[in-house]
PDB file of N, CA and C in Angstrom:
ATOM      1  N   MET A   1     -43.314   9.882  -4.740  1.00 61.00           N
ATOM      2  CA  MET A   1     -42.502   8.627  -4.524  1.00 61.00           C
ATOM      3  C   MET A   1     -43.514   7.490  -4.356  1.00 61.00           C
ATOM      4  N   GLU A   2     -43.237   6.368  -4.983  1.00 55.00           N
ATOM      5  CA  GLU A   2     -43.974   5.198  -4.935  1.00 55.00           C
ATOM      6  C   GLU A   2     -43.264   4.124  -4.077  1.00 55.00           C
ATOM      7  N   THR A   3     -43.834   3.662  -2.980  1.00 51.00           N
ATOM      8  CA  THR A   3     -43.211   2.615  -2.222  1.00 51.00           C
ATOM      9  C   THR A   3     -43.634   1.306  -2.835  1.00 51.00           C
ATOM     10  N   VAL A   4     -42.670   0.454  -3.146  1.00 53.00           N
ATOM     11  CA  VAL A   4     -42.949  -0.769  -3.860  1.00 53.00           C
ATOM     12  C   VAL A   4     -43.053  -1.997  -2.965  1.00 53.00           C
ATOM     13  N   ILE A   5     -42.039  -2.236  -2.162  1.00 67.00           N
ATOM     14  CA  ILE A   5     -42.129  -3.359  -1.236  1.00 67.00           C
ATOM     15  C   ILE A   5     -41.903  -2.758   0.147  1.00 67.00           C
ATOM     16  N   SER A   6     -42.984  -2.608   0.855  1.00 68.00           N
ATOM     17  CA  SER A   6     -43.054  -2.056   2.204  1.00 68.00           C
ATOM     18  C   SER A   6     -42.125  -0.891   2.367  1.00 68.00           C
ATOM     19  N   GLU A   7     -41.178  -0.899   3.211  1.00 84.00           N
ATOM     20  CA  GLU A   7     -40.281   0.236   3.502  1.00 84.00           C
ATOM     21  C   GLU A   7     -38.959   0.055   2.824  1.00 84.00           C
ATOM     22  N   HIS A   8     -38.787  -0.987   2.030  1.00 92.00           N
ATOM     23  CA  HIS A   8     -37.453  -1.358   1.567  1.00 92.00           C
ATOM     24  C   HIS A   8     -37.122  -0.861   0.136  1.00 92.00           C
ATOM     25  N   ILE A   9     -38.044  -0.910  -0.761  1.00 93.00           N
ATOM     26  CA  ILE A   9     -37.787  -0.568  -2.149  1.00 93.00           C
ATOM     27  C   ILE A   9     -38.680   0.547  -2.542  1.00 93.00           C
ATOM     28  N   GLU A  10     -38.041   1.564  -3.241  1.00 92.00           N
ATOM     29  CA  GLU A  10     -38.864   2.686  -3.706  1.00 92.00           C
ATOM     30  C   GLU A  10     -38.352   3.073  -5.102  1.00 92.00           C
ATOM     31  N   ILE A  11     -39.283   3.774  -5.841  1.00 91.00           N
ATOM     32  CA  ILE A  11     -39.072   4.255  -7.149  1.00 91.00           C
ATOM     33  C   ILE A  11     -39.388   5.760  -7.075  1.00 91.00           C
ATOM     34  N   THR A  12     -38.318   6.595  -7.395  1.00 90.00           N
ATOM     35  CA  THR A  12     -38.490   8.004  -7.377  1.00 90.00           C
ATOM     36  C   THR A  12     -38.046   8.455  -8.751  1.00 90.00           C
ATOM     37  N   PRO A  13     -38.896   9.209  -9.512  1.00 91.00           N
ATOM     38  CA  PRO A  13     -38.510   9.532 -10.886  1.00 91.00           C
ATOM     39  C   PRO A  13     -37.187  10.240 -11.014  1.00 91.00           C
ATOM     40  N   ASP A  14     -36.822  11.145 -10.142  1.00 91.00           N
ATOM     41  CA  ASP A  14     -35.622  11.873 -10.323  1.00 91.00           C
ATOM     42  C   ASP A  14     -34.387  11.298  -9.578  1.00 91.00           C
ATOM     43  N   VAL A  15     -34.513  10.090  -9.050  1.00 92.00           N
ATOM     44  CA  VAL A  15     -33.338   9.440  -8.373  1.00 92.00           C
ATOM     45  C   VAL A  15     -32.989   8.154  -9.087  1.00 92.00           C
ATOM     46  N   CYS A  16     -31.778   8.031  -9.425  1.00 92.00           N
ATOM     47  CA  CYS A  16     -31.251   6.829 -10.061  1.00 92.00           C
ATOM     48  C   CYS A  16     -32.031   6.550 -11.368  1.00 92.00           C
ATOM     49  N   GLY A  17     -32.356   7.563 -12.074  1.00 90.00           N
ATOM     50  CA  GLY A  17     -33.068   7.391 -13.332  1.00 90.00           C
ATOM     51  C   GLY A  17     -34.455   6.798 -13.199  1.00 90.00           C
ATOM     52  N   GLY A  18     -35.059   6.838 -12.026  1.00 92.00           N
ATOM     53  CA  GLY A  18     -36.342   6.276 -11.782  1.00 92.00           C
ATOM     54  C   GLY A  18     -36.340   4.743 -11.657  1.00 92.00           C
ATOM     55  N   LYS A  19     -35.121   4.186 -11.408  1.00 94.00           N
ATOM     56  CA  LYS A  19     -35.032   2.739 -11.337  1.00 94.00           C
ATOM     57  C   LYS A  19     -35.366   2.346  -9.878  1.00 94.00           C
ATOM     58  N   PRO A  20     -35.892   1.190  -9.575  1.00 95.00           N
ATOM     59  CA  PRO A  20     -36.086   0.731  -8.232  1.00 95.00           C
ATOM     60  C   PRO A  20     -34.854   0.627  -7.443  1.00 95.00           C
ATOM     61  N   ARG A  21     -34.901   1.153  -6.178  1.00 96.00           N
ATOM     62  CA  ARG A  21     -33.689   1.143  -5.390  1.00 96.00           C
ATOM     63  C   ARG A  21     -34.032   0.911  -3.940  1.00 96.00           C
ATOM     64  N   ILE A  22     -32.987   0.656  -3.131  1.00 96.00           N
ATOM     65  CA  ILE A  22     -33.137   0.483  -1.628  1.00 96.00           C
ATOM     66  C   ILE A  22     -33.627   1.899  -1.078  1.00 96.00           C
ATOM     67  N   SER A  23     -34.655   1.922  -0.375  1.00 94.00           N
ATOM     68  CA  SER A  23     -35.252   3.163   0.214  1.00 94.00           C
ATOM     69  C   SER A  23     -34.117   3.960   1.003  1.00 94.00           C
ATOM     70  N   GLY A  24     -34.021   5.183   0.662  1.00 93.00           N
ATOM     71  CA  GLY A  24     -33.079   6.035   1.287  1.00 93.00           C
ATOM     72  C   GLY A  24     -31.627   5.917   0.810  1.00 93.00           C
ATOM     73  N   HIS A  25     -31.404   5.120  -0.149  1.00 95.00           N
ATOM     74  CA  HIS A  25     -30.066   4.906  -0.706  1.00 95.00           C
ATOM     75  C   HIS A  25     -30.025   5.027  -2.240  1.00 95.00           C
ATOM     76  N   ARG A  26     -28.938   5.074  -2.781  1.00 95.00           N
ATOM     77  CA  ARG A  26     -28.777   5.122  -4.241  1.00 95.00           C
ATOM     78  C   ARG A  26     -28.417   3.692  -4.784  1.00 95.00           C
ATOM     79  N   ILE A  27     -28.532   2.728  -3.969  1.00 97.00           N
ATOM     80  CA  ILE A  27     -28.239   1.369  -4.382  1.00 97.00           C
ATOM     81  C   ILE A  27     -29.496   0.827  -5.036  1.00 97.00           C
ATOM     82  N   LYS A  28     -29.324   0.494  -6.343  1.00 96.00           N
ATOM     83  CA  LYS A  28     -30.424   0.077  -7.179  1.00 96.00           C
ATOM     84  C   LYS A  28     -30.618  -1.471  -6.983  1.00 96.00           C
ATOM     85  N   VAL A  29     -31.850  -1.922  -7.220  1.00 97.00           N
ATOM     86  CA  VAL A  29     -32.154  -3.294  -7.211  1.00 97.00           C
ATOM     87  C   VAL A  29     -31.261  -4.044  -8.163  1.00 97.00           C
ATOM     88  N   GLN A  30     -31.024  -3.448  -9.335  1.00 96.00           N
ATOM     89  CA  GLN A  30     -30.089  -4.171 -10.295  1.00 96.00           C
ATOM     90  C   GLN A  30     -28.731  -4.322  -9.808  1.00 96.00           C
ATOM     91  N   ASP A  31     -28.238  -3.374  -8.941  1.00 97.00           N
ATOM     92  CA  ASP A  31     -26.935  -3.485  -8.240  1.00 97.00           C
ATOM     93  C   ASP A  31     -26.892  -4.773  -7.482  1.00 97.00           C
ATOM     94  N   ILE A  32     -27.912  -4.970  -6.605  1.00 97.00           N
ATOM     95  CA  ILE A  32     -28.032  -6.112  -5.668  1.00 97.00           C
ATOM     96  C   ILE A  32     -28.023  -7.392  -6.595  1.00 97.00           C
ATOM     97  N   VAL A  33     -28.829  -7.353  -7.704  1.00 97.00           N
ATOM     98  CA  VAL A  33     -28.820  -8.553  -8.538  1.00 97.00           C
ATOM     99  C   VAL A  33     -27.470  -8.883  -9.149  1.00 97.00           C
ATOM    100  N   ILE A  34     -26.757  -7.893  -9.650  1.00 96.00           N
ATOM    101  CA  ILE A  34     -25.476  -8.050 -10.256  1.00 96.00           C
ATOM    102  C   ILE A  34     -24.490  -8.633  -9.179  1.00 96.00           C
ATOM    103  N   TRP A  35     -24.502  -8.017  -8.021  1.00 97.00           N
ATOM    104  CA  TRP A  35     -23.628  -8.515  -6.998  1.00 97.00           C
ATOM    105  C   TRP A  35     -23.935  -9.937  -6.600  1.00 97.00           C
ATOM    106  N   SER A  36     -25.259 -10.285  -6.546  1.00 96.00           N
ATOM    107  CA  SER A  36     -25.670 -11.602  -6.115  1.00 96.00           C
ATOM    108  C   SER A  36     -25.480 -12.646  -7.134  1.00 96.00           C
ATOM    109  N   GLU A  37     -25.952 -12.373  -8.402  1.00 94.00           N
ATOM    110  CA  GLU A  37     -25.998 -13.435  -9.416  1.00 94.00           C
ATOM    111  C   GLU A  37     -24.765 -13.452 -10.251  1.00 94.00           C
ATOM    112  N   GLU A  38     -24.284 -12.259 -10.627  1.00 93.00           N
ATOM    113  CA  GLU A  38     -23.106 -12.212 -11.543  1.00 93.00           C
ATOM    114  C   GLU A  38     -21.790 -12.264 -10.782  1.00 93.00           C
ATOM    115  N   MET A  39     -21.724 -11.711  -9.644  1.00 95.00           N
ATOM    116  CA  MET A  39     -20.461 -11.708  -8.802  1.00 95.00           C
ATOM    117  C   MET A  39     -20.454 -12.767  -7.716  1.00 95.00           C
ATOM    118  N   GLY A  40     -21.596 -13.458  -7.614  1.00 96.00           N
ATOM    119  CA  GLY A  40     -21.631 -14.531  -6.535  1.00 96.00           C
ATOM    120  C   GLY A  40     -21.595 -14.137  -5.147  1.00 96.00           C
ATOM    121  N   MET A  41     -21.864 -12.832  -4.826  1.00 97.00           N
ATOM    122  CA  MET A  41     -21.873 -12.421  -3.474  1.00 97.00           C
ATOM    123  C   MET A  41     -23.096 -12.890  -2.680  1.00 97.00           C
ATOM    124  N   SER A  42     -22.872 -13.314  -1.464  1.00 97.00           N
ATOM    125  CA  SER A  42     -24.047 -13.695  -0.629  1.00 97.00           C
ATOM    126  C   SER A  42     -24.642 -12.393  -0.005  1.00 97.00           C
ATOM    127  N   PRO A  43     -25.826 -12.487   0.447  1.00 96.00           N
ATOM    128  CA  PRO A  43     -26.443 -11.323   1.100  1.00 96.00           C
ATOM    129  C   PRO A  43     -25.530 -10.833   2.219  1.00 96.00           C
ATOM    130  N   ASP A  44     -24.930 -11.653   2.973  1.00 96.00           N
ATOM    131  CA  ASP A  44     -24.018 -11.209   4.083  1.00 96.00           C
ATOM    132  C   ASP A  44     -22.776 -10.467   3.468  1.00 96.00           C
ATOM    133  N   GLU A  45     -22.276 -10.928   2.390  1.00 97.00           N
ATOM    134  CA  GLU A  45     -21.114 -10.231   1.718  1.00 97.00           C
ATOM    135  C   GLU A  45     -21.548  -8.933   1.293  1.00 97.00           C
ATOM    136  N   ILE A  46     -22.770  -8.788   0.726  1.00 97.00           N
ATOM    137  CA  ILE A  46     -23.261  -7.453   0.243  1.00 97.00           C
ATOM    138  C   ILE A  46     -23.300  -6.546   1.425  1.00 97.00           C
ATOM    139  N   LEU A  47     -23.858  -7.034   2.595  1.00 96.00           N
ATOM    140  CA  LEU A  47     -23.918  -6.190   3.766  1.00 96.00           C
ATOM    141  C   LEU A  47     -22.597  -5.764   4.312  1.00 96.00           C
ATOM    142  N   TYR A  48     -21.583  -6.668   4.113  1.00 96.00           N
ATOM    143  CA  TYR A  48     -20.244  -6.352   4.562  1.00 96.00           C
ATOM    144  C   TYR A  48     -19.667  -5.153   3.809  1.00 96.00           C
ATOM    145  N   HIS A  49     -19.980  -5.040   2.515  1.00 96.00           N
ATOM    146  CA  HIS A  49     -19.496  -3.948   1.673  1.00 96.00           C
ATOM    147  C   HIS A  49     -20.380  -2.742   1.743  1.00 96.00           C
ATOM    148  N   TYR A  50     -21.658  -2.893   2.125  1.00 96.00           N
ATOM    149  CA  TYR A  50     -22.588  -1.804   2.219  1.00 96.00           C
ATOM    150  C   TYR A  50     -23.356  -1.903   3.531  1.00 96.00           C
ATOM    151  N   PRO A  51     -22.656  -1.513   4.608  1.00 95.00           N
ATOM    152  CA  PRO A  51     -23.248  -1.753   5.926  1.00 95.00           C
ATOM    153  C   PRO A  51     -24.395  -0.805   6.332  1.00 95.00           C
ATOM    154  N   SER A  52     -24.656   0.186   5.418  1.00 95.00           N
ATOM    155  CA  SER A  52     -25.784   1.113   5.682  1.00 95.00           C
ATOM    156  C   SER A  52     -27.111   0.554   5.320  1.00 95.00           C
ATOM    157  N   ILE A  53     -27.094  -0.602   4.605  1.00 96.00           N
ATOM    158  CA  ILE A  53     -28.344  -1.247   4.305  1.00 96.00           C
ATOM    159  C   ILE A  53     -28.539  -2.445   5.199  1.00 96.00           C
ATOM    160  N   THR A  54     -29.789  -3.023   5.197  1.00 95.00           N
ATOM    161  CA  THR A  54     -30.082  -4.151   6.065  1.00 95.00           C
ATOM    162  C   THR A  54     -30.203  -5.427   5.255  1.00 95.00           C
ATOM    163  N   LEU A  55     -30.170  -6.554   5.979  1.00 96.00           N
ATOM    164  CA  LEU A  55     -30.393  -7.839   5.329  1.00 96.00           C
ATOM    165  C   LEU A  55     -31.824  -7.835   4.697  1.00 96.00           C
ATOM    166  N   ALA A  56     -32.781  -7.273   5.331  1.00 94.00           N
ATOM    167  CA  ALA A  56     -34.120  -7.229   4.773  1.00 94.00           C
ATOM    168  C   ALA A  56     -34.104  -6.401   3.491  1.00 94.00           C
ATOM    169  N   ASP A  57     -33.340  -5.360   3.426  1.00 96.00           N
ATOM    170  CA  ASP A  57     -33.205  -4.559   2.145  1.00 96.00           C
ATOM    171  C   ASP A  57     -32.688  -5.439   0.968  1.00 96.00           C
ATOM    172  N   VAL A  58     -31.692  -6.185   1.257  1.00 97.00           N
ATOM    173  CA  VAL A  58     -31.156  -7.099   0.231  1.00 97.00           C
ATOM    174  C   VAL A  58     -32.135  -8.155  -0.230  1.00 97.00           C
ATOM    175  N   TYR A  59     -32.865  -8.759   0.755  1.00 96.00           N
ATOM    176  CA  TYR A  59     -33.787  -9.722   0.348  1.00 96.00           C
ATOM    177  C   TYR A  59     -35.012  -9.159  -0.305  1.00 96.00           C
ATOM    178  N   ALA A  60     -35.389  -7.869   0.070  1.00 95.00           N
ATOM    179  CA  ALA A  60     -36.495  -7.187  -0.615  1.00 95.00           C
ATOM    180  C   ALA A  60     -36.123  -6.903  -2.018  1.00 95.00           C
ATOM    181  N   ALA A  61     -34.797  -6.457  -2.230  1.00 96.00           N
ATOM    182  CA  ALA A  61     -34.401  -6.194  -3.609  1.00 96.00           C
ATOM    183  C   ALA A  61     -34.432  -7.427  -4.474  1.00 96.00           C
ATOM    184  N   LEU A  62     -33.940  -8.579  -3.903  1.00 96.00           N
ATOM    185  CA  LEU A  62     -33.989  -9.831  -4.618  1.00 96.00           C
ATOM    186  C   LEU A  62     -35.466 -10.275  -4.900  1.00 96.00           C
ATOM    187  N   ALA A  63     -36.347 -10.043  -3.969  1.00 94.00           N
ATOM    188  CA  ALA A  63     -37.784 -10.381  -4.186  1.00 94.00           C
ATOM    189  C   ALA A  63     -38.366  -9.520  -5.276  1.00 94.00           C
ATOM    190  N   TYR A  64     -38.050  -8.228  -5.222  1.00 94.00           N
ATOM    191  CA  TYR A  64     -38.549  -7.348  -6.231  1.00 94.00           C
ATOM    192  C   TYR A  64     -37.989  -7.774  -7.618  1.00 94.00           C
ATOM    193  N   TYR A  65     -36.751  -8.203  -7.682  1.00 96.00           N
ATOM    194  CA  TYR A  65     -36.173  -8.694  -8.918  1.00 96.00           C
ATOM    195  C   TYR A  65     -36.956  -9.903  -9.434  1.00 96.00           C
ATOM    196  N   HIS A  66     -37.229 -10.843  -8.550  1.00 95.00           N
ATOM    197  CA  HIS A  66     -37.876 -12.075  -9.004  1.00 95.00           C
ATOM    198  C   HIS A  66     -39.336 -11.749  -9.411  1.00 95.00           C
ATOM    199  N   ASP A  67     -39.939 -10.746  -8.937  1.00 93.00           N
ATOM    200  CA  ASP A  67     -41.280 -10.308  -9.305  1.00 93.00           C
ATOM    201  C   ASP A  67     -41.280  -9.491 -10.693  1.00 93.00           C
ATOM    202  N   HIS A  68     -40.128  -8.928 -10.932  1.00 94.00           N
ATOM    203  CA  HIS A  68     -39.937  -8.019 -12.115  1.00 94.00           C
ATOM    204  C   HIS A  68     -38.736  -8.345 -12.926  1.00 94.00           C
ATOM    205  N   ARG A  69     -38.524  -9.612 -13.073  1.00 95.00           N
ATOM    206  CA  ARG A  69     -37.242 -10.099 -13.672  1.00 95.00           C
ATOM    207  C   ARG A  69     -36.964  -9.437 -15.063  1.00 95.00           C
ATOM    208  N   GLU A  70     -37.878  -9.485 -16.003  1.00 95.00           N
ATOM    209  CA  GLU A  70     -37.582  -8.955 -17.300  1.00 95.00           C
ATOM    210  C   GLU A  70     -37.356  -7.514 -17.259  1.00 95.00           C
ATOM    211  N   GLU A  71     -38.029  -6.730 -16.410  1.00 94.00           N
ATOM    212  CA  GLU A  71     -37.856  -5.246 -16.294  1.00 94.00           C
ATOM    213  C   GLU A  71     -36.379  -5.002 -15.823  1.00 94.00           C
ATOM    214  N   ILE A  72     -35.932  -5.710 -14.816  1.00 94.00           N
ATOM    215  CA  ILE A  72     -34.574  -5.488 -14.276  1.00 94.00           C
ATOM    216  C   ILE A  72     -33.542  -5.948 -15.227  1.00 94.00           C
ATOM    217  N   ARG A  73     -33.704  -7.110 -15.861  1.00 94.00           N
ATOM    218  CA  ARG A  73     -32.804  -7.623 -16.831  1.00 94.00           C
ATOM    219  C   ARG A  73     -32.662  -6.668 -18.049  1.00 94.00           C
ATOM    220  N   SER A  74     -33.760  -6.047 -18.422  1.00 93.00           N
ATOM    221  CA  SER A  74     -33.717  -5.063 -19.517  1.00 93.00           C
ATOM    222  C   SER A  74     -32.930  -3.782 -19.047  1.00 93.00           C
ATOM    223  N   GLN A  75     -33.084  -3.380 -17.841  1.00 91.00           N
ATOM    224  CA  GLN A  75     -32.306  -2.227 -17.343  1.00 91.00           C
ATOM    225  C   GLN A  75     -30.837  -2.578 -17.323  1.00 91.00           C
ATOM    226  N   ILE A  76     -30.441  -3.795 -16.912  1.00 91.00           N
ATOM    227  CA  ILE A  76     -29.053  -4.164 -16.872  1.00 91.00           C
ATOM    228  C   ILE A  76     -28.538  -4.191 -18.281  1.00 91.00           C
ATOM    229  N   ARG A  77     -29.273  -4.781 -19.222  1.00 94.00           N
ATOM    230  CA  ARG A  77     -28.758  -4.840 -20.592  1.00 94.00           C
ATOM    231  C   ARG A  77     -28.548  -3.420 -21.177  1.00 94.00           C
ATOM    232  N   ALA A  78     -29.521  -2.497 -20.878  1.00 92.00           N
ATOM    233  CA  ALA A  78     -29.413  -1.118 -21.352  1.00 92.00           C
ATOM    234  C   ALA A  78     -28.295  -0.409 -20.805  1.00 92.00           C
ATOM    235  N   ASP A  79     -27.977  -0.633 -19.506  1.00 89.00           N
ATOM    236  CA  ASP A  79     -26.805   0.002 -18.861  1.00 89.00           C
ATOM    237  C   ASP A  79     -25.518  -0.529 -19.479  1.00 89.00           C
ATOM    238  N   GLU A  80     -25.496  -1.882 -19.706  1.00 92.00           N
ATOM    239  CA  GLU A  80     -24.240  -2.437 -20.267  1.00 92.00           C
ATOM    240  C   GLU A  80     -23.948  -1.989 -21.657  1.00 92.00           C
ATOM    241  N   ALA A  81     -25.058  -1.790 -22.460  1.00 93.00           N
ATOM    242  CA  ALA A  81     -24.998  -1.237 -23.848  1.00 93.00           C
ATOM    243  C   ALA A  81     -24.453   0.216 -23.776  1.00 93.00           C
ATOM    244  N   PHE A  82     -24.921   0.957 -22.848  1.00 91.00           N
ATOM    245  CA  PHE A  82     -24.466   2.333 -22.697  1.00 91.00           C
ATOM    246  C   PHE A  82     -22.971   2.444 -22.353  1.00 91.00           C
ATOM    247  N   VAL A  83     -22.555   1.555 -21.434  1.00 89.00           N
ATOM    248  CA  VAL A  83     -21.129   1.517 -21.040  1.00 89.00           C
ATOM    249  C   VAL A  83     -20.283   1.164 -22.265  1.00 89.00           C
ATOM    250  N   GLN A  84     -20.711   0.157 -23.026  1.00 90.00           N
ATOM    251  CA  GLN A  84     -19.967  -0.249 -24.250  1.00 90.00           C
ATOM    252  C   GLN A  84     -19.910   0.876 -25.214  1.00 90.00           C
ATOM    253  N   GLU A  85     -20.969   1.576 -25.430  1.00 91.00           N
ATOM    254  CA  GLU A  85     -21.034   2.743 -26.330  1.00 91.00           C
ATOM    255  C   GLU A  85     -20.050   3.819 -25.884  1.00 91.00           C
ATOM    256  N   MET A  86     -20.130   4.103 -24.568  1.00 88.00           N
ATOM    257  CA  MET A  86     -19.177   5.123 -24.051  1.00 88.00           C
ATOM    258  C   MET A  86     -17.709   4.719 -24.146  1.00 88.00           C
ATOM    259  N   GLN A  87     -17.451   3.466 -23.872  1.00 84.00           N
ATOM    260  CA  GLN A  87     -16.029   2.918 -24.032  1.00 84.00           C
ATOM    261  C   GLN A  87     -15.580   3.062 -25.454  1.00 84.00           C
ATOM    262  N   ALA A  88     -16.430   2.804 -26.423  1.00 85.00           N
ATOM    263  CA  ALA A  88     -16.078   2.902 -27.855  1.00 85.00           C
ATOM    264  C   ALA A  88     -15.821   4.310 -28.316  1.00 85.00           C
ATOM    265  N   GLN A  89     -16.579   5.251 -27.660  1.00 86.00           N
ATOM    266  CA  GLN A  89     -16.365   6.617 -28.007  1.00 86.00           C
ATOM    267  C   GLN A  89     -15.237   7.302 -27.255  1.00 86.00           C
ATOM    268  N   THR A  90     -14.888   6.795 -26.101  1.00 84.00           N
ATOM    269  CA  THR A  90     -13.824   7.380 -25.304  1.00 84.00           C
ATOM    270  C   THR A  90     -12.786   6.320 -24.960  1.00 84.00           C
ATOM    271  N   PRO A  91     -11.693   6.266 -25.752  1.00 77.00           N
ATOM    272  CA  PRO A  91     -10.738   5.262 -25.508  1.00 77.00           C
ATOM    273  C   PRO A  91      -9.967   5.508 -24.159  1.00 77.00           C
ATOM    274  N   SER A  92      -9.535   4.503 -23.564  1.00 79.00           N
ATOM    275  CA  SER A  92      -8.860   4.548 -22.263  1.00 79.00           C
ATOM    276  C   SER A  92      -7.444   5.211 -22.474  1.00 79.00           C
ATOM    277  N   LEU A  93      -7.165   6.228 -21.724  1.00 82.00           N
ATOM    278  CA  LEU A  93      -5.869   6.894 -21.769  1.00 82.00           C
ATOM    279  C   LEU A  93      -4.717   5.874 -21.408  1.00 82.00           C
ATOM    280  N   LEU A  94      -5.006   5.076 -20.445  1.00 83.00           N
ATOM    281  CA  LEU A  94      -4.006   4.070 -20.010  1.00 83.00           C
ATOM    282  C   LEU A  94      -3.716   3.114 -21.149  1.00 83.00           C
ATOM    283  N   GLN A  95      -4.808   2.583 -21.754  1.00 80.00           N
ATOM    284  CA  GLN A  95      -4.534   1.652 -22.895  1.00 80.00           C
ATOM    285  C   GLN A  95      -3.828   2.322 -24.027  1.00 80.00           C
ATOM    286  N   GLU A  96      -4.120   3.591 -24.305  1.00 80.00           N
ATOM    287  CA  GLU A  96      -3.366   4.375 -25.355  1.00 80.00           C
ATOM    288  C   GLU A  96      -1.878   4.510 -25.008  1.00 80.00           C
ATOM    289  N   ARG A  97      -1.590   4.789 -23.780  1.00 83.00           N
ATOM    290  CA  ARG A  97      -0.181   4.918 -23.329  1.00 83.00           C
ATOM    291  C   ARG A  97       0.528   3.575 -23.429  1.00 83.00           C
ATOM    292  N   LEU A  98      -0.137   2.533 -22.982  1.00 83.00           N
ATOM    293  CA  LEU A  98       0.483   1.222 -23.106  1.00 83.00           C
ATOM    294  C   LEU A  98       0.761   0.748 -24.512  1.00 83.00           C
ATOM    295  N   LYS A  99      -0.175   1.127 -25.451  1.00 81.00           N
ATOM    296  CA  LYS A  99       0.069   0.804 -26.868  1.00 81.00           C
ATOM    297  C   LYS A  99       1.326   1.545 -27.373  1.00 81.00           C
ATOM    298  N   HIS A 100       1.411   2.764 -27.019  1.00 81.00           N
ATOM    299  CA  HIS A 100       2.574   3.600 -27.449  1.00 81.00           C
ATOM    300  C   HIS A 100       3.952   3.098 -26.824  1.00 81.00           C
ATOM    301  N   ARG A 101       3.808   2.623 -25.554  1.00 79.00           N
ATOM    302  CA  ARG A 101       4.995   2.148 -24.840  1.00 79.00           C
ATOM    303  C   ARG A 101       5.472   0.806 -25.493  1.00 79.00           C
ATOM    304  N   ASN A 102       4.516  -0.021 -25.865  1.00 72.00           N
ATOM    305  CA  ASN A 102       4.863  -1.358 -26.434  1.00 72.00           C
ATOM    306  C   ASN A 102       5.292  -1.221 -27.845  1.00 72.00           C
ATOM    307  N   ALA A 103       4.963  -0.165 -28.495  1.00 67.00           N
ATOM    308  CA  ALA A 103       5.264  -0.065 -29.925  1.00 67.00           C
ATOM    309  C   ALA A 103       6.656   0.331 -30.230  1.00 67.00           C
TER     310      ALA A 103
END
C-alpha cells in the first residue's frame, strides 16, 4: 500500500480498482470531487452524509485532486462511460414496464 497524502489518502491495488481513496474507507477521491464540484456539497455536507471520515480527509482528497486533476478527471470520465455502456446493454425494467403501460 502506498500512502499518498500523510494518513488521509491511500492507493491499494486491490481496493476500489487501485484508485486513490480515503484511508481505511472505500470512499474514492473522485467521489469527494463529484460531491463537491458536480453536486455542490460543502465539506461539512459531505461529513454530514459520511460521518466516518474527517474534515481533514475531505480536504486531503480535494488537495490530491488538485495535484492530480487530469488523472482523477480521466477516472471519472471512464466510470461515466462504463455506466452508459452498461445502461445501453441492460435496459431498465421500470422503464420497460412504463412503456408498456403507456402504450
